[in-house]
Short mmCIF file of C-alpha atoms and ligand atoms in Angstrom, two decimals:
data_model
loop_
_atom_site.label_atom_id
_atom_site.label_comp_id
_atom_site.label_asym_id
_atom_site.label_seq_id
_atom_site.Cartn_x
_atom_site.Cartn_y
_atom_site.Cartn_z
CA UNK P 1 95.59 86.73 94.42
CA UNK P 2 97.71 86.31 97.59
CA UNK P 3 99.40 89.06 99.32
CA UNK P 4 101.50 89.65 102.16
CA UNK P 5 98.97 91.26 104.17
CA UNK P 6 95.23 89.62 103.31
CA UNK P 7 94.05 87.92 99.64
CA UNK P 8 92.88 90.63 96.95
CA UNK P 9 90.58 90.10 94.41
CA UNK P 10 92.13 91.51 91.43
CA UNK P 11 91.44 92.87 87.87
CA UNK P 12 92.65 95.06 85.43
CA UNK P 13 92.71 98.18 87.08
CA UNK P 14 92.75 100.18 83.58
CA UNK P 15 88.94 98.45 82.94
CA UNK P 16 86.20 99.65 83.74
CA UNK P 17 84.26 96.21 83.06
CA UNK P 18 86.67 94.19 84.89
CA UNK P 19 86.31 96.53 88.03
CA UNK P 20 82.89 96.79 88.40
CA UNK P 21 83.00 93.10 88.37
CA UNK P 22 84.48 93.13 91.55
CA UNK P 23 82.09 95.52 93.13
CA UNK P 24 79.47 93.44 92.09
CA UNK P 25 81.03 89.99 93.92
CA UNK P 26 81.99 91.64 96.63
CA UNK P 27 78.81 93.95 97.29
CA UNK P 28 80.31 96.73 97.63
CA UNK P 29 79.11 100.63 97.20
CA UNK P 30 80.68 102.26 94.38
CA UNK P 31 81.92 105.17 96.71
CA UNK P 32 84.49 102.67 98.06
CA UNK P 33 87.58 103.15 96.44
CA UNK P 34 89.92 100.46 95.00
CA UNK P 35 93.66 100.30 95.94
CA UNK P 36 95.77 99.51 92.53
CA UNK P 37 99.07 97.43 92.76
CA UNK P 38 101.76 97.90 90.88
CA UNK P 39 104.75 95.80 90.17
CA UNK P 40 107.42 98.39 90.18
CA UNK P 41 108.14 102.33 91.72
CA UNK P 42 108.69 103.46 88.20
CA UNK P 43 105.19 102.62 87.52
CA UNK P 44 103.60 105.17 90.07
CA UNK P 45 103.77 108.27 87.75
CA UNK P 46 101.35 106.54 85.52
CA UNK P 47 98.41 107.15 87.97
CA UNK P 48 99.57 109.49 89.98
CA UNK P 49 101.23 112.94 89.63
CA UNK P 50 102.38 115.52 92.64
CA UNK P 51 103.84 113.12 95.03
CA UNK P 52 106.24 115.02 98.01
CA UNK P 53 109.30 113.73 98.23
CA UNK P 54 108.70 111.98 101.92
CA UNK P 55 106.22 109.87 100.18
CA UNK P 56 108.57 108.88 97.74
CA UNK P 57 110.90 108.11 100.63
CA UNK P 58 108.27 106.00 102.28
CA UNK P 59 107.71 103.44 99.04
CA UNK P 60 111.37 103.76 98.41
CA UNK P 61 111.75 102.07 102.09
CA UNK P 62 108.48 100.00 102.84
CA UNK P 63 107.65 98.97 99.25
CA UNK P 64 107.30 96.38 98.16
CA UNK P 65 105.50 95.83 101.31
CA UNK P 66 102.34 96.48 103.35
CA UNK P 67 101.64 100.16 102.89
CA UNK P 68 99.74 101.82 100.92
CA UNK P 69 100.18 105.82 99.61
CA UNK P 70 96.91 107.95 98.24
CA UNK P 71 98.02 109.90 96.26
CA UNK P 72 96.83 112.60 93.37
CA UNK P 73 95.44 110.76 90.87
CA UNK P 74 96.32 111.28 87.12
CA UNK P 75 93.37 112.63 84.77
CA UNK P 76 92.83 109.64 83.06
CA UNK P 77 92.62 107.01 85.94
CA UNK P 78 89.08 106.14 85.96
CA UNK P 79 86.30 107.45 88.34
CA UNK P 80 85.34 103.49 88.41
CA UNK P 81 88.56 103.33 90.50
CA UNK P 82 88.46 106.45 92.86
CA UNK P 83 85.04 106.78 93.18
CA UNK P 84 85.05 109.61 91.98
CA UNK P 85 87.66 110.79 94.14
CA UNK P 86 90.58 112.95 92.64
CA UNK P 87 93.29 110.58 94.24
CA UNK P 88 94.48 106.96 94.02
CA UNK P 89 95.77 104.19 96.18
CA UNK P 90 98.90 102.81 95.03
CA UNK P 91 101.11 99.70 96.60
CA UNK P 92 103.40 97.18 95.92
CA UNK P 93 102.50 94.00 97.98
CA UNK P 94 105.20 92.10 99.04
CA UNK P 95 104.52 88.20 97.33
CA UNK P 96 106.29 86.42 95.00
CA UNK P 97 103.36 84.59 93.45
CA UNK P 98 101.56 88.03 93.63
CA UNK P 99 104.43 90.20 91.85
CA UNK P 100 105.26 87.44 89.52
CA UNK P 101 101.33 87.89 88.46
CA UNK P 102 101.64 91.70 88.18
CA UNK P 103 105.06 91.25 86.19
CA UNK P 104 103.21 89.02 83.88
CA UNK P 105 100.13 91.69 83.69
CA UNK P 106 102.73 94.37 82.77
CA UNK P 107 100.29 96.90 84.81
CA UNK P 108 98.16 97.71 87.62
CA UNK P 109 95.83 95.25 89.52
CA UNK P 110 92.95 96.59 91.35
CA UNK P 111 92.59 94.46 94.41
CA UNK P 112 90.45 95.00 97.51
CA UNK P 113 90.59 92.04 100.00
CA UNK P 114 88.47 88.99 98.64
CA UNK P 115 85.61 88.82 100.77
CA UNK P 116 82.03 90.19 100.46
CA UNK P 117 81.53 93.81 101.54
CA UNK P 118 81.44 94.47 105.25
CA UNK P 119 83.27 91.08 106.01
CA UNK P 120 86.24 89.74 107.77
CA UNK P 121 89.05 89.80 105.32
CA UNK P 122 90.50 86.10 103.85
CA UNK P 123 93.88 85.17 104.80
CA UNK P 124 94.01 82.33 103.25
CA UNK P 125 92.99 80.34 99.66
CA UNK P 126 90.55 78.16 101.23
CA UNK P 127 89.05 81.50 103.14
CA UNK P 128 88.33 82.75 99.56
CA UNK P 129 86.38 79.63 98.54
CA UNK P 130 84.08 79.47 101.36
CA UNK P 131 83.58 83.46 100.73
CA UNK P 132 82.82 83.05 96.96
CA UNK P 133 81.36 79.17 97.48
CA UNK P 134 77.85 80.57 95.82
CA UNK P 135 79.27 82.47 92.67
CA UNK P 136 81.00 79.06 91.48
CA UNK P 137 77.69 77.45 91.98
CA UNK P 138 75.79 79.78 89.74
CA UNK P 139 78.98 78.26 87.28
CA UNK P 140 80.63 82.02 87.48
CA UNK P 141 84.31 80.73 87.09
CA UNK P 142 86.63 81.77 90.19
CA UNK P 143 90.28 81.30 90.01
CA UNK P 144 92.33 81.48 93.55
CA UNK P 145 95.71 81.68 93.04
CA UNK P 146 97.10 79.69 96.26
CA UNK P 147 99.83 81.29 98.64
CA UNK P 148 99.60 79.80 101.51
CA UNK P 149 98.52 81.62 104.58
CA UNK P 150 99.09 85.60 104.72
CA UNK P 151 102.18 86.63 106.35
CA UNK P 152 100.92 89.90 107.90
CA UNK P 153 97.39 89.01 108.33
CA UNK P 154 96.34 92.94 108.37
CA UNK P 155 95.45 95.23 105.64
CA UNK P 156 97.81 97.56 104.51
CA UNK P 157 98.77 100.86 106.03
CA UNK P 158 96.95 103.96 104.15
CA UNK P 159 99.12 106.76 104.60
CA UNK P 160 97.55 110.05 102.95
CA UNK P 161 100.39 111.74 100.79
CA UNK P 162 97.80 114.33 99.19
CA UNK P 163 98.47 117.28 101.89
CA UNK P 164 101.45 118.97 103.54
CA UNK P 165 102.37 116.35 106.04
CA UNK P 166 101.38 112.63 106.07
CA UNK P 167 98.48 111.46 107.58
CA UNK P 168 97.80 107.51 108.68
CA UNK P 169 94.00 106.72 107.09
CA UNK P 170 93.98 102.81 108.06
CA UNK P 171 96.41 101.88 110.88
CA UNK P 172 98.16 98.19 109.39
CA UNK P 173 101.51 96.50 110.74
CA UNK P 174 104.22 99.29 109.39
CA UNK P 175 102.49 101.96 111.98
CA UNK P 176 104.99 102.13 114.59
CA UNK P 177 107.97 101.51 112.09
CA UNK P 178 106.97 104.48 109.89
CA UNK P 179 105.93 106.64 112.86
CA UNK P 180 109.64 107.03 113.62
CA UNK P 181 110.37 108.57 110.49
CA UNK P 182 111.67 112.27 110.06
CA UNK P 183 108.59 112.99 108.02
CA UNK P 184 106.77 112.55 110.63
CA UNK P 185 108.52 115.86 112.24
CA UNK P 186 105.76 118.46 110.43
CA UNK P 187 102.75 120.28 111.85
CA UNK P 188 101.20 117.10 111.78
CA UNK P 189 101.40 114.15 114.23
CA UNK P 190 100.66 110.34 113.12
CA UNK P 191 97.34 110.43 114.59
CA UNK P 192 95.55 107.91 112.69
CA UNK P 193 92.25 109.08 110.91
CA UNK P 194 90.13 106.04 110.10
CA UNK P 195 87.98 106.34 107.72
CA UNK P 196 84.06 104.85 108.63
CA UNK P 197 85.70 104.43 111.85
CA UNK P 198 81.61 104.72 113.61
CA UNK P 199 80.34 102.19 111.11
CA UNK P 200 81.40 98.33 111.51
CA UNK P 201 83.53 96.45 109.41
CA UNK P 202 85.63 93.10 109.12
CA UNK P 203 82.44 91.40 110.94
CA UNK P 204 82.57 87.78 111.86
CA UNK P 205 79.28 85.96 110.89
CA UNK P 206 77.85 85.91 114.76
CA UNK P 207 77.56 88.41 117.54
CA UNK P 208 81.02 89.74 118.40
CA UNK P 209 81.62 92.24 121.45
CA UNK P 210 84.60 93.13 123.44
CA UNK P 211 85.09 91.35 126.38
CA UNK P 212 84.94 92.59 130.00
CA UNK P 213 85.75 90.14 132.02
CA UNK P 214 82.35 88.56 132.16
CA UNK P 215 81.85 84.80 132.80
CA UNK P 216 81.07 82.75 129.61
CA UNK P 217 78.25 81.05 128.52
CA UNK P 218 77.65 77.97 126.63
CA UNK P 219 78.14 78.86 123.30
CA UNK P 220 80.42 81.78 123.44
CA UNK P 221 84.20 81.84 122.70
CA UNK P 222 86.72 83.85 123.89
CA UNK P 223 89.52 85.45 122.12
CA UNK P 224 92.27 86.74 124.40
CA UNK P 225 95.91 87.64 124.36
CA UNK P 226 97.24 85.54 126.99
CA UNK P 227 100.07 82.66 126.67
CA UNK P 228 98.76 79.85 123.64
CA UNK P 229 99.44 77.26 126.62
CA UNK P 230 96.45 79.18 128.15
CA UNK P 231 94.02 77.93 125.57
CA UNK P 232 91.26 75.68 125.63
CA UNK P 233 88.01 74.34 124.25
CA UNK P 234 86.35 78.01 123.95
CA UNK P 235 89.03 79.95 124.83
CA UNK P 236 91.53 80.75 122.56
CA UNK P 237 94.72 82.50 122.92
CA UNK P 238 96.45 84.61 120.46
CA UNK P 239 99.56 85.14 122.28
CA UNK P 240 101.59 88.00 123.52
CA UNK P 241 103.59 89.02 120.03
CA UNK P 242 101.48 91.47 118.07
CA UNK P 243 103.14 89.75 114.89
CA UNK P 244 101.93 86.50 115.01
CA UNK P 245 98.24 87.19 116.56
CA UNK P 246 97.87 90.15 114.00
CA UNK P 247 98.59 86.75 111.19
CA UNK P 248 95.94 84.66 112.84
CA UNK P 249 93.33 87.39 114.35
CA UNK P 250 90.95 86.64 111.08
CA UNK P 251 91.71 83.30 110.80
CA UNK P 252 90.65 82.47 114.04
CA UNK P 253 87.54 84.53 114.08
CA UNK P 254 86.57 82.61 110.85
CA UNK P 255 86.96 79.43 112.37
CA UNK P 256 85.00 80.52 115.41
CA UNK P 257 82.32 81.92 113.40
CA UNK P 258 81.53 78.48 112.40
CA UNK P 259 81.32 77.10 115.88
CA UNK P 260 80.61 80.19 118.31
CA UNK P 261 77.01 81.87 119.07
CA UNK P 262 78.61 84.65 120.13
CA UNK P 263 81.94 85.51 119.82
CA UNK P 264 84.11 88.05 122.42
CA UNK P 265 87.13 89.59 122.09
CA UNK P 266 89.38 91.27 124.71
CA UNK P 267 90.69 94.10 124.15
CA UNK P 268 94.43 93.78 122.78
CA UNK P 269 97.22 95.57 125.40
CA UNK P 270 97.81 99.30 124.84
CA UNK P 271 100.84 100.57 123.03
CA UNK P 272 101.97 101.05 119.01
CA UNK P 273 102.49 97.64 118.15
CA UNK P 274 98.90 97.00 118.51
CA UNK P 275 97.45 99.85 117.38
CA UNK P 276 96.39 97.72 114.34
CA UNK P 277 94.88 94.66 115.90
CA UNK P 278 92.92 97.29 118.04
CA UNK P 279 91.50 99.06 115.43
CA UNK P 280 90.35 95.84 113.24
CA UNK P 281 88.94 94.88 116.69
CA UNK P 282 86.88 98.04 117.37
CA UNK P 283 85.62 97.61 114.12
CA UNK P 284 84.59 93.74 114.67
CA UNK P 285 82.76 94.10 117.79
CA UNK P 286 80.90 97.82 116.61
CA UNK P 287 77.48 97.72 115.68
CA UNK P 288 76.64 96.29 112.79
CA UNK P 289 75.98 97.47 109.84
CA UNK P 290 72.65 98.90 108.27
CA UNK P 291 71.18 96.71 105.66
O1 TXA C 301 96.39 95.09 102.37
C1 TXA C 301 95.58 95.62 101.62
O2 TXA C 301 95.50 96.86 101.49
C2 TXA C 301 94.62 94.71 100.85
C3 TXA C 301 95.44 93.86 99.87
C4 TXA C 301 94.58 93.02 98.98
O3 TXA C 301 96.27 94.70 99.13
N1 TXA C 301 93.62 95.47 100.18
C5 TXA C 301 92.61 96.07 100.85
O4 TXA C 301 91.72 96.71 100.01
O5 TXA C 301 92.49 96.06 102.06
P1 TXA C 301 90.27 97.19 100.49
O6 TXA C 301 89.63 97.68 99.26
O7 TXA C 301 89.62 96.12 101.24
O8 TXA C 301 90.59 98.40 101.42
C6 TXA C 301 91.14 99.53 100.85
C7 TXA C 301 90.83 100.75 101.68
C8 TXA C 301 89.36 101.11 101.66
O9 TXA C 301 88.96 101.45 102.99
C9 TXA C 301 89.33 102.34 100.78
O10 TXA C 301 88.32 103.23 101.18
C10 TXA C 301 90.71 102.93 100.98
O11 TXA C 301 91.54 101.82 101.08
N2 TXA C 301 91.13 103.67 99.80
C11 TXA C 301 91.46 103.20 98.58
N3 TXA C 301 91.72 104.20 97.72
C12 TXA C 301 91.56 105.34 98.43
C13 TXA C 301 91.66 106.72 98.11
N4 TXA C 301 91.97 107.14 96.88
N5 TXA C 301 91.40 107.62 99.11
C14 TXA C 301 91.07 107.21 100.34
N6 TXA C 301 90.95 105.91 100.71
C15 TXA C 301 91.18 105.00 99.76
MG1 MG C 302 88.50 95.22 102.63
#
C-alpha cells in the first residue's frame, strides 16, 4: 500500500499467518519488529495501554502523518508483531488511498516498507514491482495498490513513548518540527538513538560511499546537493530544499543503481532539517551487511 512517507507491505496485523508472510518476502529476521497502522486515534488503546499524555499530544498533532509512537503493548498483541518485545509501533499514515484501505479493513495493518530486508525503501508502485519481480514469477499473486510517488520519501519518525521523556529512535521528516515541542523540556534532550545505527541499511544494489571531493571515474555517479541546473550525465543534483531531495533521495539511488558501478554520495549540509537525509545516508554508504 502507498503511504505518505515510503510503500508498506501490509497485512492483517491481528494474524499471525498473514505476518509472517511478510517476513518471509521481505527476508527479514523475526527480531525486527513491525509498525501497525491504524485508521483512527480511538483505535490506539486496542494495542497499546500506558501512553503519557505528551504522546497523546504528539498523535493528536502529527497524526495522521509521518510519525510513529512505540508504545506499551497490550497483552494480547502478538509476539509475531513485537518480536517479542513488550511494546508496539503504532501510526496513522497520512494517504487517502492508504486510509480509505484501513477504513475498509476496520483494523490494524502491519506494514514495513515493501522492499527486501536490508534494501533501499520503494517510493513508488513501479519500485515495488521490480523489488517483488521474482515472487510473481514463482505465480505468488502480488497486489500494489498505486499512489503515485511518496510525498515524504523518508520513513517515519519513531519516537519512544515507553519511558519518562520522549526519545527519537529513527530520525524521519517531523524531527525538527516535533523537537520544538514543550515535551521536549524533560531530563531528556531529542538526541536521536538509532537503532542498528553500526550495521548498514537502505543499501543501493552497487558500492555506495560518501563522497570527499575525489575526482570521478568512469562508471561512478555522484549524488550531491547543489542547484538541479548543476546536474549532468553522472552527476546528479538533489537540490538545496531538504523537502524535495528527502522525496527523491531513494528514487534516485534506485535509478542509479541500475546504471552506476559505484555510487557516491556527499554528505547532506549540517543542521535539523537534514538530520534525516543524513542518517538514511550514513546508513547507505556503511558497510554492508553480513550475509
Ligand atoms: O514510514 C514508515 O514508517 C514505513 C511506512 C510503510 O509506514 N514503515 C517502515 O517500517 O519504515 P519498517 O518496518 O521498514 O521500519 C520500522 C522500524 C524498524 O526499524 C523497527 O525496528 C522499528 O520501526 N520498530 C517497530 N516496532 C518497534 C518497537 N516496538 N520497538 C522499537 N522499534 C520498533
Ligand atoms: Mg524498512
Amino acid at each position: 500500500m502507498p503511504t505518505e512517507t515510503v510503500y508498506g507491505l501490509a497485512a492483517d496485523a491481528r494474524s499471525a499467518a498473514a505476518v509472517s508472510e511478510i517476513y518471509r518476502l521481505k527476508g527479514r529476521p523475526l527480531n525486527h519488529p513491525v509498525i501497525v497502522h491504524l485508521g483512527d486515534r480511538s483505535w490506539v488503546e486496542r494495542w497499546g495501554h500506558s501512553i503519557p499524555a505528551w504522546a497523546d499530544d504528539l498523535m493528536a498533532r502529527f497524526w495522521p502523518g509521518p510519525l510513529t509512537v512505540i508504545v506499551p503493548r497490550r497483552p494480547e498483541v502478538g509476539d509475531w508483531l513485537t518480536g517479542g518485545q513488550d511494546t508496539v509501533g503504532l501510526r496513522i499514515p497520512q494517504h487517502p488511498l492508504a486510509l480509505q484501505l484501513i477504513m475498509a479493513f476496520g483494523d490494524g495493518l502491519a506494514a514495513p516498507s515493501a522492499n527486501r530486508f536490508g534494501r533501499v525503501s520503494p517510493t513508488t508502485a513501479q519500485h515495488v514491482e521490480q523489488e517483488f519481480q521474482e515472487f510473481k514469477c514463482l505465480g505468488s499473486p502480488l497486489l500494489v495498490l498505486d499512489g503515485g510517488p511518496c510525498q515524504v520519501g523518508l520513513e517515519s519518525t519513531i519516537v519512544d513513548a515507553t519511558g519518562q521523556a520522549p526519545r527519537i529512535l529513527r530520525p524521519g521528516s517531523l524531527g525538527p518540527h516535533i523537537g520544538a515541542l514543550d515535551c521536549w523540556r524533560g531530563p531528556q534532550a531529542p538526541t536521536p538513538v538509532v537503532p542498528g545505527s553500526l550495521s548498514s541499511h537502505y543499501q543501493p544494489a552497487v558500492p555506495c560511499h560518501l563522497w570527499d571531493g575525489q575526482p570521478l571515474h568512469p562508471g561512478d555517479f555522484l549524488v550531491h546537493f547543489g542547484e538541479s541546473s548543476d546536474s549532468d550525465g553522472n552527476r546528479v543534483a538533489l537540490g538545496q530544499d531538504p523537502e524535495l531531495a528527502a522525496r527523491s533521495l531513494y528514487s534516485t539511488l534506485r535509478r542509479l543503481e541500475l546504471q552506476a558501478q559505484r555510487i557516491l554520495i556527499q554528505p547532506p549540509p549540517p543542521g535539523p532539517n537534514w538530520q534525516a537525509i543524513a542518517d538514511r545516508i550514513r546508513r547507505a554508504t556503511a558497510a554492508p551487511l553480513d550475509p
